Amino acid sequence: MSEKFGSIWERISLRSKLTALSVALIGLLLMVSSMGTISLIRTYLLANTDTLLTSTAEVLNHEDPMLIEAHLANGELTLPSLPSDFYIGYVSAEGKLIIGLVSSASDQDEVPNLTGFTSAVVAASGGVPFEVDSNGKIAEEVRGEGWRMVAVPLTTRPGSLIVALPTNANGALLTMYGSIGLGFGLLLLFFSGFSIWFTISSALRPLNEVERTAKLVSAGDTSQRLIERPGNTEIARLNRALNSMLNGIDGAMQNRNATLDQMRRFVSDASHELRTPLVSVRGYAELYRMGALKKPEQIAEAMGRIESEAVRMTGLVESLLTLTRMDEGAAPTKTPTNLVSLAHDSAMDASVAAAGQSIRVIHASGEDFAADESLMANVDANAIRQVFTNLLANASRFSPADGSIEIVLDDSAKVDGKKFVIVDVRDHGEGIPEQLRDKVFERFYRVDNSRNSETGGSGLGLAIVSSIVKRHGGNIVAIETEGGGATFRVSLPA
């Protein structure tokens, strides 16, 4: 049963639940308030009735029963302001009625049953008001027709005085109040329910927008956003939180798509780069196996080409492994390093591979850096050595055979109060078109896009440089060399 009720309750909308609970709570409060008010009114009316009965009895118990009517008619006796319906009776010590005075607004003069009100019974009441039913039996509370009365002994002669008021007057008043309260309560519940429904509907209306946005996002449109609402309300905070989540999802989707595109290109280019030397190696191996290479010089040339292609594949694989390790996000191990020494060592190594080209390490002013000078930076020495090596190899590849290359070091740059070291590697070759200067740092990208192994590298050198610089918190850009050529500018935090 409870499971069935729970299932039904779960299918009810939040708007209906909140409205029903609110109306139920208001109804409960109204009922408690009405019952409390009726109880207070009943207590007040009963206390007022008892006061009237007691004060009237105090006036009349000294009067002679035979003269009471004449005194009242002549105005010689003043009674408290009794209601229109009351009864005054004098009874003997044995409980027999001596005289009874009736005042009634109705046509029927109803009187209480005083049988059995002997002097002993009256004395036992102690002058405290009590109630009797229509049969004259004393009861704690009479529901329906009955009387509220007080009985006291007479002081002038044996017997008792009884003053009584009907209970139906107070009962009618309480019933009327209850009916009025019930009517107004139901009307109040109706308007309260309508107001609560309208208020909750208005408050929950923004959730419709959340639902609409969620459906669009689930359909693939991650650019959807909720309306930013002012203030610090629940809906405003919810919208901001959901927009923040959607921004994260959108960014993650864009990064995912970019990564997938990069992976597709990476796999395509890597397979192409590896396929070319593998085809060459396989071709020369088949020629040798088939006996097509007869002369020693032909065999030597084939073995040389196989070795060259193997070296090229080894370099490509090592570059790929380097990029993979960098993609793992491991932080570089930084130590105070002399960049001048690294630049001179890298220039010397590059000069051996590119005989005829001039490679200089100079100040920003154009003067040469002496080998014993220093320019310190907190970097990973091996990683920055690879930066110099790759940039010099790239510059040498696209410079004339008798051209010059400069490594310019400058530690005077500051950004937002933070000191930076600027490293420029300049060549004076053909340069890089402006629209392609950002693409040269992509993996396997070549400016001529030919993927011709005769032009040199694998297209990974600048990608490795960019990754190393970014891991150091720096930046690298390609700009035009004054007078022609390309300059790669690296900015590293000192």
Short mmCIF file of C-alpha atoms in Angstrom, two decimals:
data_model
loop_
_atom_site.label_atom_id
_atom_site.label_comp_id
_atom_site.label_asym_id
_atom_site.label_seq_id
_atom_site.Cartn_x
_atom_site.Cartn_y
_atom_site.Cartn_z
CA MET A 1 0.00 0.00 0.00
CA SER A 2 2.78 2.40 0.95
CA GLU A 3 4.67 1.58 -2.26
CA LYS A 4 1.54 2.30 -4.32
CA PHE A 5 1.02 5.60 -2.51
CA GLY A 6 4.68 6.49 -3.00
CA SER A 7 4.42 5.75 -6.71
CA ILE A 8 1.33 7.95 -7.03
CA TRP A 9 3.00 10.71 -5.02
CA GLU A 10 6.08 10.62 -7.27
CA ARG A 11 3.91 11.15 -10.36
CA ILE A 12 2.41 14.35 -8.94
CA SER A 13 4.09 17.54 -10.13
CA LEU A 14 6.16 19.63 -7.75
CA ARG A 15 3.77 22.55 -8.25
CA SER A 16 0.80 20.43 -7.13
CA LYS A 17 2.71 18.98 -4.17
CA LEU A 18 3.75 22.40 -2.87
CA THR A 19 0.27 23.82 -3.34
CA ALA A 20 -1.43 20.87 -1.63
CA LEU A 21 0.96 20.91 1.33
CA SER A 22 0.65 24.68 1.72
CA VAL A 23 -3.17 24.60 1.61
CA ALA A 24 -3.22 21.67 4.04
CA LEU A 25 -0.98 23.57 6.45
CA ILE A 26 -3.12 26.71 6.19
CA GLY A 27 -6.27 24.62 6.73
CA LEU A 28 -4.73 23.01 9.81
CA LEU A 29 -3.74 26.40 11.21
CA LEU A 30 -7.23 27.79 10.53
CA MET A 31 -8.84 24.81 12.25
CA VAL A 32 -6.59 25.14 15.32
CA SER A 33 -7.21 28.89 15.39
CA SER A 34 -10.99 28.46 15.13
CA MET A 35 -11.10 25.80 17.83
CA GLY A 36 -8.99 27.94 20.11
CA THR A 37 -11.15 30.99 19.47
CA ILE A 38 -14.38 29.05 20.10
CA SER A 39 -12.92 27.67 23.31
CA LEU A 40 -12.00 31.16 24.49
CA ILE A 41 -15.45 32.52 23.57
CA ARG A 42 -17.15 29.62 25.37
CA THR A 43 -15.05 30.29 28.46
CA TYR A 44 -15.85 34.01 28.30
CA LEU A 45 -19.58 33.46 27.83
CA LEU A 46 -19.66 30.92 30.65
CA ALA A 47 -17.81 33.25 33.00
CA ASN A 48 -20.14 36.13 32.09
CA THR A 49 -23.22 33.94 32.67
CA ASP A 50 -21.88 32.77 36.03
CA THR A 51 -21.23 36.36 37.08
CA LEU A 52 -24.80 37.36 36.22
CA LEU A 53 -26.25 34.35 38.04
CA THR A 54 -24.15 34.88 41.16
CA SER A 55 -24.79 38.64 41.36
CA THR A 56 -28.55 38.12 40.85
CA ALA A 57 -28.66 35.46 43.55
CA GLU A 58 -26.86 37.79 45.98
CA VAL A 59 -29.58 40.39 45.44
CA LEU A 60 -32.61 38.07 45.64
CA ASN A 61 -31.76 35.63 48.42
CA HIS A 62 -32.58 38.30 51.03
CA GLU A 63 -36.04 38.97 49.61
CA ASP A 64 -39.36 37.52 50.75
CA PRO A 65 -40.59 35.21 47.99
CA MET A 66 -44.15 36.47 48.43
CA LEU A 67 -43.16 40.10 47.92
CA ILE A 68 -40.56 39.68 45.19
CA GLU A 69 -42.96 40.10 42.29
CA ALA A 70 -44.48 43.29 43.73
CA HIS A 71 -41.06 44.77 44.43
CA LEU A 72 -39.95 44.06 40.87
CA ALA A 73 -43.16 45.56 39.45
CA ASN A 74 -42.86 48.76 41.56
CA GLY A 75 -39.18 49.15 40.71
CA GLU A 76 -38.16 48.79 44.32
CA LEU A 77 -35.67 46.08 43.38
CA THR A 78 -32.91 46.45 40.82
CA LEU A 79 -31.51 43.30 39.24
CA PRO A 80 -28.37 42.91 37.16
CA SER A 81 -28.78 43.04 33.37
CA LEU A 82 -30.05 39.54 32.80
CA PRO A 83 -30.69 38.26 29.27
CA SER A 84 -34.27 38.19 27.97
CA ASP A 85 -34.65 34.48 28.86
CA PHE A 86 -34.19 33.76 32.55
CA TYR A 87 -35.94 31.97 35.39
CA ILE A 88 -36.12 32.83 39.10
CA GLY A 89 -37.56 30.24 41.46
CA TYR A 90 -38.06 29.88 45.20
CA VAL A 91 -38.35 26.35 46.58
CA SER A 92 -39.08 25.03 50.03
CA ALA A 93 -36.62 23.07 52.14
CA GLU A 94 -38.20 19.90 50.77
CA GLY A 95 -37.69 21.04 47.18
CA LYS A 96 -41.26 22.10 46.39
CA LEU A 97 -41.72 25.19 44.21
CA ILE A 98 -43.04 28.22 46.13
CA ILE A 99 -42.97 30.79 43.34
CA GLY A 100 -41.41 30.98 39.92
CA LEU A 101 -40.75 34.01 37.71
CA VAL A 102 -40.25 33.44 33.99
CA SER A 103 -38.93 35.86 31.34
CA SER A 104 -38.81 34.54 27.79
CA ALA A 105 -38.57 36.09 24.34
CA SER A 106 -40.36 33.10 22.83
CA ASP A 107 -44.00 32.15 22.96
CA GLN A 108 -43.29 29.06 25.01
CA ASP A 109 -42.30 29.69 28.60
CA GLU A 110 -39.85 26.94 29.30
CA VAL A 111 -38.87 26.37 32.91
CA PRO A 112 -36.22 24.13 34.48
CA ASN A 113 -37.13 20.98 36.34
CA LEU A 114 -36.43 21.85 39.99
CA THR A 115 -37.63 18.55 41.46
CA GLY A 116 -35.18 17.27 44.02
CA PHE A 117 -33.52 20.61 44.84
CA THR A 118 -33.84 20.20 48.61
CA SER A 119 -31.96 22.35 51.10
CA ALA A 120 -29.33 19.60 51.40
CA VAL A 121 -28.72 19.53 47.62
CA VAL A 122 -28.56 23.34 47.46
CA ALA A 123 -26.14 23.50 50.38
CA ALA A 124 -23.94 20.89 48.68
CA SER A 125 -23.65 23.09 45.56
CA GLY A 126 -21.90 25.74 47.64
CA GLY A 127 -23.30 28.61 45.62
CA VAL A 128 -21.21 27.62 42.60
CA PRO A 129 -23.01 27.74 39.20
CA PHE A 130 -23.74 24.36 37.57
CA GLU A 131 -25.70 22.95 34.67
CA VAL A 132 -28.74 20.71 34.55
CA ASP A 133 -30.34 18.95 31.61
CA SER A 134 -34.01 19.10 30.67
CA ASN A 135 -34.77 16.38 33.26
CA GLY A 136 -33.25 18.39 36.08
CA LYS A 137 -30.15 16.20 36.46
CA ILE A 138 -26.87 17.98 37.25
CA ALA A 139 -24.24 17.54 34.54
CA GLU A 140 -20.75 18.92 33.96
CA GLU A 141 -21.73 20.16 30.51
CA VAL A 142 -25.09 20.10 28.80
CA ARG A 143 -25.12 19.56 25.09
CA GLY A 144 -28.46 20.69 23.69
CA GLU A 145 -31.40 21.91 25.80
CA GLY A 146 -30.50 22.66 29.42
CA TRP A 147 -29.96 25.32 32.05
CA ARG A 148 -27.09 27.06 33.72
CA MET A 149 -28.13 27.90 37.30
CA VAL A 150 -27.01 28.85 40.76
CA ALA A 151 -28.81 27.74 44.00
CA VAL A 152 -28.35 29.48 47.36
CA PRO A 153 -30.25 29.20 50.70
CA LEU A 154 -32.73 31.98 51.63
CA THR A 155 -31.85 34.22 54.55
CA THR A 156 -35.41 35.33 55.37
CA ARG A 157 -37.05 31.90 55.73
CA PRO A 158 -36.37 28.20 55.13
CA GLY A 159 -35.95 27.35 51.48
CA SER A 160 -33.72 28.10 48.52
CA LEU A 161 -33.35 30.58 45.69
CA ILE A 162 -32.57 29.33 42.17
CA VAL A 163 -31.60 31.63 39.31
CA ALA A 164 -31.31 29.93 35.90
CA LEU A 165 -30.42 30.87 32.31
CA PRO A 166 -30.91 28.56 29.29
CA THR A 167 -27.71 27.14 27.77
CA ASN A 168 -29.02 27.17 24.22
CA ALA A 169 -28.39 30.95 23.91
CA ASN A 170 -24.61 30.54 24.29
CA GLY A 171 -24.75 27.36 22.21
CA ALA A 172 -26.52 29.19 19.38
CA LEU A 173 -23.93 31.96 19.49
CA LEU A 174 -21.07 29.47 19.35
CA THR A 175 -22.75 27.55 16.52
CA MET A 176 -23.24 30.74 14.54
CA TYR A 177 -19.62 31.74 15.05
CA GLY A 178 -18.49 28.26 13.99
CA SER A 179 -20.57 28.46 10.81
CA ILE A 180 -19.24 31.91 9.98
CA GLY A 181 -15.70 30.78 10.71
CA LEU A 182 -16.14 27.70 8.53
CA GLY A 183 -17.46 29.76 5.64
CA PHE A 184 -14.68 32.32 5.82
CA GLY A 185 -12.11 29.55 6.32
CA LEU A 186 -13.21 27.74 3.16
CA LEU A 187 -13.18 31.01 1.23
CA LEU A 188 -9.72 31.81 2.59
CA LEU A 189 -8.48 28.34 1.68
CA PHE A 190 -9.75 28.76 -1.88
CA PHE A 191 -8.07 32.12 -2.40
CA SER A 192 -4.94 30.93 -0.60
CA GLY A 193 -4.75 27.86 -2.82
CA PHE A 194 -5.17 29.95 -5.96
CA SER A 195 -2.56 32.50 -4.80
CA ILE A 196 -0.09 29.78 -3.83
CA TRP A 197 -0.60 27.98 -7.15
CA PHE A 198 -0.03 31.20 -9.08
CA THR A 199 3.03 32.14 -7.00
CA ILE A 200 4.63 28.70 -7.30
CA SER A 201 3.89 28.57 -11.02
CA SER A 202 5.60 31.94 -11.48
CA ALA A 203 8.55 30.87 -9.34
CA LEU A 204 8.99 27.57 -11.20
CA ARG A 205 8.50 29.03 -14.67
CA PRO A 206 12.29 29.46 -15.15
CA LEU A 207 12.59 25.68 -14.77
CA ASN A 208 10.76 25.38 -18.10
CA GLU A 209 13.67 27.27 -19.63
CA VAL A 210 16.09 24.88 -17.93
CA GLU A 211 14.17 21.94 -19.39
CA ARG A 212 14.16 23.49 -22.87
CA THR A 213 17.89 24.21 -22.70
CA ALA A 214 18.66 20.71 -21.43
CA LYS A 215 16.76 19.17 -24.35
CA LEU A 216 18.68 21.30 -26.86
CA VAL A 217 22.00 20.43 -25.22
CA SER A 218 21.12 16.72 -25.20
CA ALA A 219 20.32 17.05 -28.91
CA GLY A 220 23.90 18.26 -29.47
CA ASP A 221 23.60 22.06 -29.33
CA THR A 222 26.09 22.77 -26.52
CA SER A 223 26.10 26.50 -27.29
CA GLN A 224 22.75 26.98 -25.51
CA ARG A 225 22.83 29.04 -22.30
CA LEU A 226 20.28 30.05 -19.66
CA ILE A 227 19.31 33.67 -19.10
CA GLU A 228 21.52 35.24 -16.43
CA ARG A 229 19.24 36.53 -13.68
CA PRO A 230 20.30 39.24 -11.20
CA GLY A 231 20.45 38.77 -7.46
CA ASN A 232 21.26 35.78 -5.31
CA THR A 233 17.97 33.91 -5.56
CA GLU A 234 17.81 30.13 -5.93
CA ILE A 235 16.92 30.40 -9.63
CA ALA A 236 19.73 32.93 -10.24
CA ARG A 237 22.27 30.66 -8.53
CA LEU A 238 20.93 27.63 -10.41
CA ASN A 239 21.19 29.42 -13.77
CA ARG A 240 24.75 30.55 -13.03
CA ALA A 241 25.77 27.05 -11.93
CA LEU A 242 24.18 25.43 -14.99
CA ASN A 243 25.74 28.00 -17.33
CA SER A 244 29.12 27.32 -15.75
CA MET A 245 28.54 23.59 -16.25
CA LEU A 246 27.44 24.16 -19.86
CA ASN A 247 30.55 26.28 -20.48
CA GLY A 248 32.65 23.40 -19.19
CA ILE A 249 30.76 20.89 -21.33
CA ASP A 250 31.03 23.13 -24.39
CA GLY A 251 34.74 23.65 -23.82
CA ALA A 252 35.27 19.93 -23.25
CA MET A 253 33.36 19.10 -26.45
CA GLN A 254 35.37 21.64 -28.43
CA ASN A 255 38.62 20.32 -26.97
CA ARG A 256 37.47 16.77 -27.68
CA ASN A 257 36.64 17.61 -31.28
CA ALA A 258 39.92 19.47 -31.69
CA THR A 259 41.80 16.54 -30.15
CA LEU A 260 40.03 14.05 -32.42
CA ASP A 261 40.83 16.17 -35.47
CA GLN A 262 44.43 16.47 -34.32
CA MET A 263 44.64 12.72 -33.69
CA ARG A 264 43.23 11.94 -37.13
CA ARG A 265 45.76 14.24 -38.75
CA PHE A 266 48.49 12.95 -36.47
CA VAL A 267 47.79 9.32 -37.38
CA SER A 268 47.51 10.19 -41.06
CA ASP A 269 50.73 12.19 -41.16
CA ALA A 270 52.63 9.77 -38.95
CA SER A 271 51.60 6.82 -41.13
CA HIS A 272 52.66 8.80 -44.21
CA GLU A 273 56.01 9.76 -42.71
CA LEU A 274 56.73 6.18 -41.67
CA ARG A 275 55.41 4.66 -44.90
CA THR A 276 57.89 6.53 -47.12
CA PRO A 277 61.11 5.28 -45.46
CA LEU A 278 59.61 1.81 -45.01
CA VAL A 279 58.83 1.62 -48.73
CA SER A 280 62.39 2.68 -49.52
CA VAL A 281 63.88 0.12 -47.13
CA ARG A 282 61.63 -2.63 -48.48
CA GLY A 283 62.41 -1.66 -52.09
CA TYR A 284 66.18 -1.80 -51.65
CA ALA A 285 65.88 -5.05 -49.67
CA GLU A 286 63.84 -6.66 -52.48
CA LEU A 287 66.34 -5.47 -55.10
CA TYR A 288 69.13 -7.05 -53.08
CA ARG A 289 67.18 -10.31 -52.58
CA MET A 290 66.33 -10.55 -56.28
CA GLY A 291 69.99 -10.07 -57.21
CA ALA A 292 69.35 -6.86 -59.11
CA LEU A 293 72.27 -5.18 -57.35
CA LYS A 294 75.35 -6.62 -59.04
CA LYS A 295 78.08 -4.10 -58.56
CA PRO A 296 79.63 -3.35 -55.16
CA GLU A 297 78.95 0.34 -55.53
CA GLN A 298 75.23 -0.40 -56.11
CA ILE A 299 75.10 -2.55 -52.99
CA ALA A 300 76.92 0.14 -50.99
CA GLU A 301 74.49 2.81 -52.21
CA ALA A 302 71.48 0.63 -51.32
CA MET A 303 72.84 -0.12 -47.84
CA GLY A 304 73.51 3.61 -47.36
CA ARG A 305 69.97 4.49 -48.33
CA ILE A 306 68.57 1.80 -45.98
CA GLU A 307 70.71 3.15 -43.15
CA SER A 308 69.65 6.73 -43.93
CA GLU A 309 65.96 5.85 -43.91
CA ALA A 310 66.39 3.84 -40.67
CA VAL A 311 68.04 6.86 -39.04
CA ARG A 312 65.21 9.03 -40.27
CA MET A 313 62.59 6.65 -38.84
CA THR A 314 64.49 6.54 -35.54
CA GLY A 315 64.44 10.33 -35.33
CA LEU A 316 60.73 10.41 -36.16
CA VAL A 317 59.89 7.82 -33.49
CA GLU A 318 62.01 9.64 -30.89
CA SER A 319 60.22 12.90 -31.69
CA LEU A 320 56.85 11.21 -31.36
CA LEU A 321 57.88 9.74 -28.00
CA THR A 322 59.07 13.17 -26.85
CA LEU A 323 55.73 14.75 -27.73
CA THR A 324 53.85 11.89 -26.04
CA ARG A 325 55.79 12.39 -22.81
CA MET A 326 55.07 16.12 -22.95
CA ASP A 327 51.37 15.45 -23.51
CA GLU A 328 51.34 13.58 -20.20
CA GLY A 329 51.76 16.96 -18.52
CA ALA A 330 54.77 16.23 -16.28
CA ALA A 331 56.21 19.46 -14.87
CA PRO A 332 59.77 20.34 -16.03
CA THR A 333 62.66 20.12 -13.55
CA LYS A 334 63.90 23.71 -13.36
CA THR A 335 67.36 24.80 -12.21
CA PRO A 336 69.28 28.09 -12.60
CA THR A 337 70.81 27.76 -16.09
CA ASN A 338 73.20 29.93 -18.12
CA LEU A 339 71.40 30.45 -21.46
CA VAL A 340 74.52 31.94 -23.06
CA SER A 341 76.43 28.71 -22.51
CA LEU A 342 73.52 26.64 -23.87
CA ALA A 343 73.25 28.92 -26.93
CA HIS A 344 77.00 28.69 -27.71
CA ASP A 345 76.98 24.87 -27.39
CA SER A 346 73.92 24.56 -29.63
CA ALA A 347 75.42 26.99 -32.18
CA MET A 348 78.64 24.96 -32.30
CA ASP A 349 76.73 21.71 -32.85
CA ALA A 350 74.59 23.29 -35.57
CA SER A 351 77.70 24.73 -37.31
CA VAL A 352 79.13 21.23 -37.69
CA ALA A 353 75.95 20.03 -39.45
CA ALA A 354 75.64 23.17 -41.60
CA ALA A 355 79.14 23.97 -42.79
CA GLY A 356 79.34 27.34 -44.47
CA GLN A 357 76.56 28.99 -42.46
CA SER A 358 77.44 31.59 -39.84
CA ILE A 359 75.76 31.19 -36.43
CA ARG A 360 76.25 33.96 -33.84
CA VAL A 361 75.07 34.50 -30.25
CA ILE A 362 74.50 38.22 -29.75
CA HIS A 363 73.01 40.85 -27.42
CA ALA A 364 69.84 42.73 -28.32
CA SER A 365 72.18 45.64 -29.20
CA GLY A 366 73.91 43.49 -31.84
CA GLU A 367 77.20 42.86 -29.99
CA ASP A 368 78.44 39.28 -29.70
CA PHE A 369 77.98 37.40 -26.46
CA ALA A 370 81.31 36.13 -25.15
CA ALA A 371 81.38 32.45 -24.23
CA ASP A 372 82.23 33.30 -20.61
CA GLU A 373 79.33 35.72 -20.17
CA SER A 374 76.14 34.63 -18.44
CA LEU A 375 72.43 35.23 -18.67
CA MET A 376 70.61 33.15 -16.06
CA ALA A 377 67.10 31.73 -16.13
CA ASN A 378 65.30 29.13 -14.04
CA VAL A 379 64.59 26.44 -16.67
CA ASP A 380 65.00 22.78 -17.52
CA ALA A 381 68.45 22.84 -19.13
CA ASN A 382 68.01 19.73 -21.31
CA ALA A 383 64.61 20.87 -22.57
CA ILE A 384 65.87 24.38 -23.46
CA ARG A 385 68.92 22.84 -25.17
CA GLN A 386 66.45 20.94 -27.40
CA VAL A 387 64.63 24.23 -28.09
CA PHE A 388 67.90 25.79 -29.33
CA THR A 389 68.75 22.66 -31.34
CA ASN A 390 65.37 22.42 -33.09
CA LEU A 391 65.15 26.17 -33.84
CA LEU A 392 68.69 26.23 -35.24
CA ALA A 393 68.01 23.12 -37.34
CA ASN A 394 64.88 24.75 -38.74
CA ALA A 395 66.69 28.05 -39.42
CA SER A 396 69.61 26.23 -41.07
CA ARG A 397 67.25 24.21 -43.26
CA PHE A 398 65.60 27.30 -44.74
CA SER A 399 68.68 29.57 -44.92
CA PRO A 400 71.06 29.88 -47.86
CA ALA A 401 74.14 27.64 -47.72
CA ASP A 402 76.33 30.69 -47.00
CA GLY A 403 73.71 32.54 -44.95
CA SER A 404 73.84 33.74 -41.37
CA ILE A 405 71.79 32.85 -38.31
CA GLU A 406 71.65 34.86 -35.09
CA ILE A 407 70.64 33.84 -31.57
CA VAL A 408 69.61 37.03 -29.73
CA LEU A 409 69.37 36.94 -25.92
CA ASP A 410 67.72 39.73 -23.91
CA ASP A 411 66.72 39.70 -20.21
CA SER A 412 65.32 43.24 -19.97
CA ALA A 413 61.69 42.41 -20.79
CA LYS A 414 58.96 42.67 -18.10
CA VAL A 415 55.28 41.78 -18.25
CA ASP A 416 53.03 42.84 -15.33
CA GLY A 417 56.12 43.37 -13.24
CA LYS A 418 57.44 39.86 -13.94
CA LYS A 419 60.85 39.46 -15.57
CA PHE A 420 61.15 37.52 -18.85
CA VAL A 421 64.06 36.35 -20.97
CA ILE A 422 63.59 36.83 -24.72
CA VAL A 423 65.33 34.44 -27.11
CA ASP A 424 65.21 35.24 -30.86
CA VAL A 425 66.47 32.78 -33.48
CA ARG A 426 66.74 34.67 -36.77
CA ASP A 427 67.36 33.41 -40.26
CA HIS A 428 67.50 35.31 -43.53
CA GLY A 429 65.82 32.85 -45.85
CA GLU A 430 62.44 32.99 -47.58
CA GLY A 431 60.44 33.65 -44.39
CA ILE A 432 56.98 32.39 -43.49
CA PRO A 433 53.75 33.85 -44.93
CA GLU A 434 51.82 35.72 -42.25
CA GLN A 435 48.72 33.54 -42.54
CA LEU A 436 50.80 30.41 -41.85
CA ARG A 437 52.86 31.62 -38.87
CA ASP A 438 50.54 30.06 -36.29
CA LYS A 439 50.25 26.75 -38.15
CA VAL A 440 53.99 26.00 -38.21
CA PHE A 441 53.78 24.88 -34.57
CA GLU A 442 51.26 22.15 -35.40
CA ARG A 443 52.48 18.58 -35.60
CA PHE A 444 53.62 17.37 -39.05
CA TYR A 445 52.92 20.78 -40.58
CA ARG A 446 55.23 22.13 -43.28
CA VAL A 447 54.94 25.52 -44.89
CA ASP A 448 55.10 24.02 -48.37
CA ASN A 449 52.79 21.18 -47.19
CA SER A 450 54.66 18.84 -49.51
CA ARG A 451 55.76 16.30 -46.93
CA ASN A 452 58.81 15.81 -49.15
CA SER A 453 61.53 14.14 -47.16
CA GLU A 454 64.13 15.92 -49.22
CA THR A 455 63.26 19.24 -47.53
CA GLY A 456 64.51 17.92 -44.24
CA GLY A 457 62.67 17.44 -40.95
CA SER A 458 59.64 15.48 -39.96
CA GLY A 459 57.42 18.47 -39.14
CA LEU A 460 57.65 17.77 -35.41
CA GLY A 461 60.56 19.99 -34.41
CA LEU A 462 58.61 23.22 -33.93
CA ALA A 463 55.73 21.33 -32.26
CA ILE A 464 58.25 20.03 -29.70
CA VAL A 465 59.63 23.53 -29.18
CA SER A 466 56.13 24.96 -28.65
CA SER A 467 55.26 22.24 -26.13
CA ILE A 468 58.49 22.77 -24.14
CA VAL A 469 58.03 26.54 -24.02
CA LYS A 470 54.40 26.25 -22.88
CA ARG A 471 55.39 23.79 -20.13
CA HIS A 472 57.79 26.46 -18.87
CA GLY A 473 54.97 29.02 -18.78
CA GLY A 474 56.37 30.89 -21.74
CA ASN A 475 55.31 31.75 -25.27
CA ILE A 476 56.67 31.37 -28.81
CA VAL A 477 55.70 33.27 -31.97
CA ALA A 478 56.95 33.43 -35.53
CA ILE A 479 57.60 36.93 -36.91
CA GLU A 480 59.32 38.38 -39.94
CA THR A 481 63.07 39.12 -39.81
CA GLU A 482 63.96 42.66 -40.76
CA GLY A 483 65.27 42.51 -44.30
CA GLY A 484 63.65 39.11 -44.98
CA GLY A 485 63.55 35.73 -43.30
CA ALA A 486 61.88 34.26 -40.23
CA THR A 487 62.45 34.95 -36.55
CA PHE A 488 61.19 32.63 -33.81
CA ARG A 489 60.78 34.60 -30.58
CA VAL A 490 60.67 32.64 -27.33
CA SER A 491 59.63 34.35 -24.06
CA LEU A 492 60.59 32.49 -20.87
CA PRO A 493 59.93 33.51 -17.24
CA ALA A 494 63.29 34.33 -15.68
#
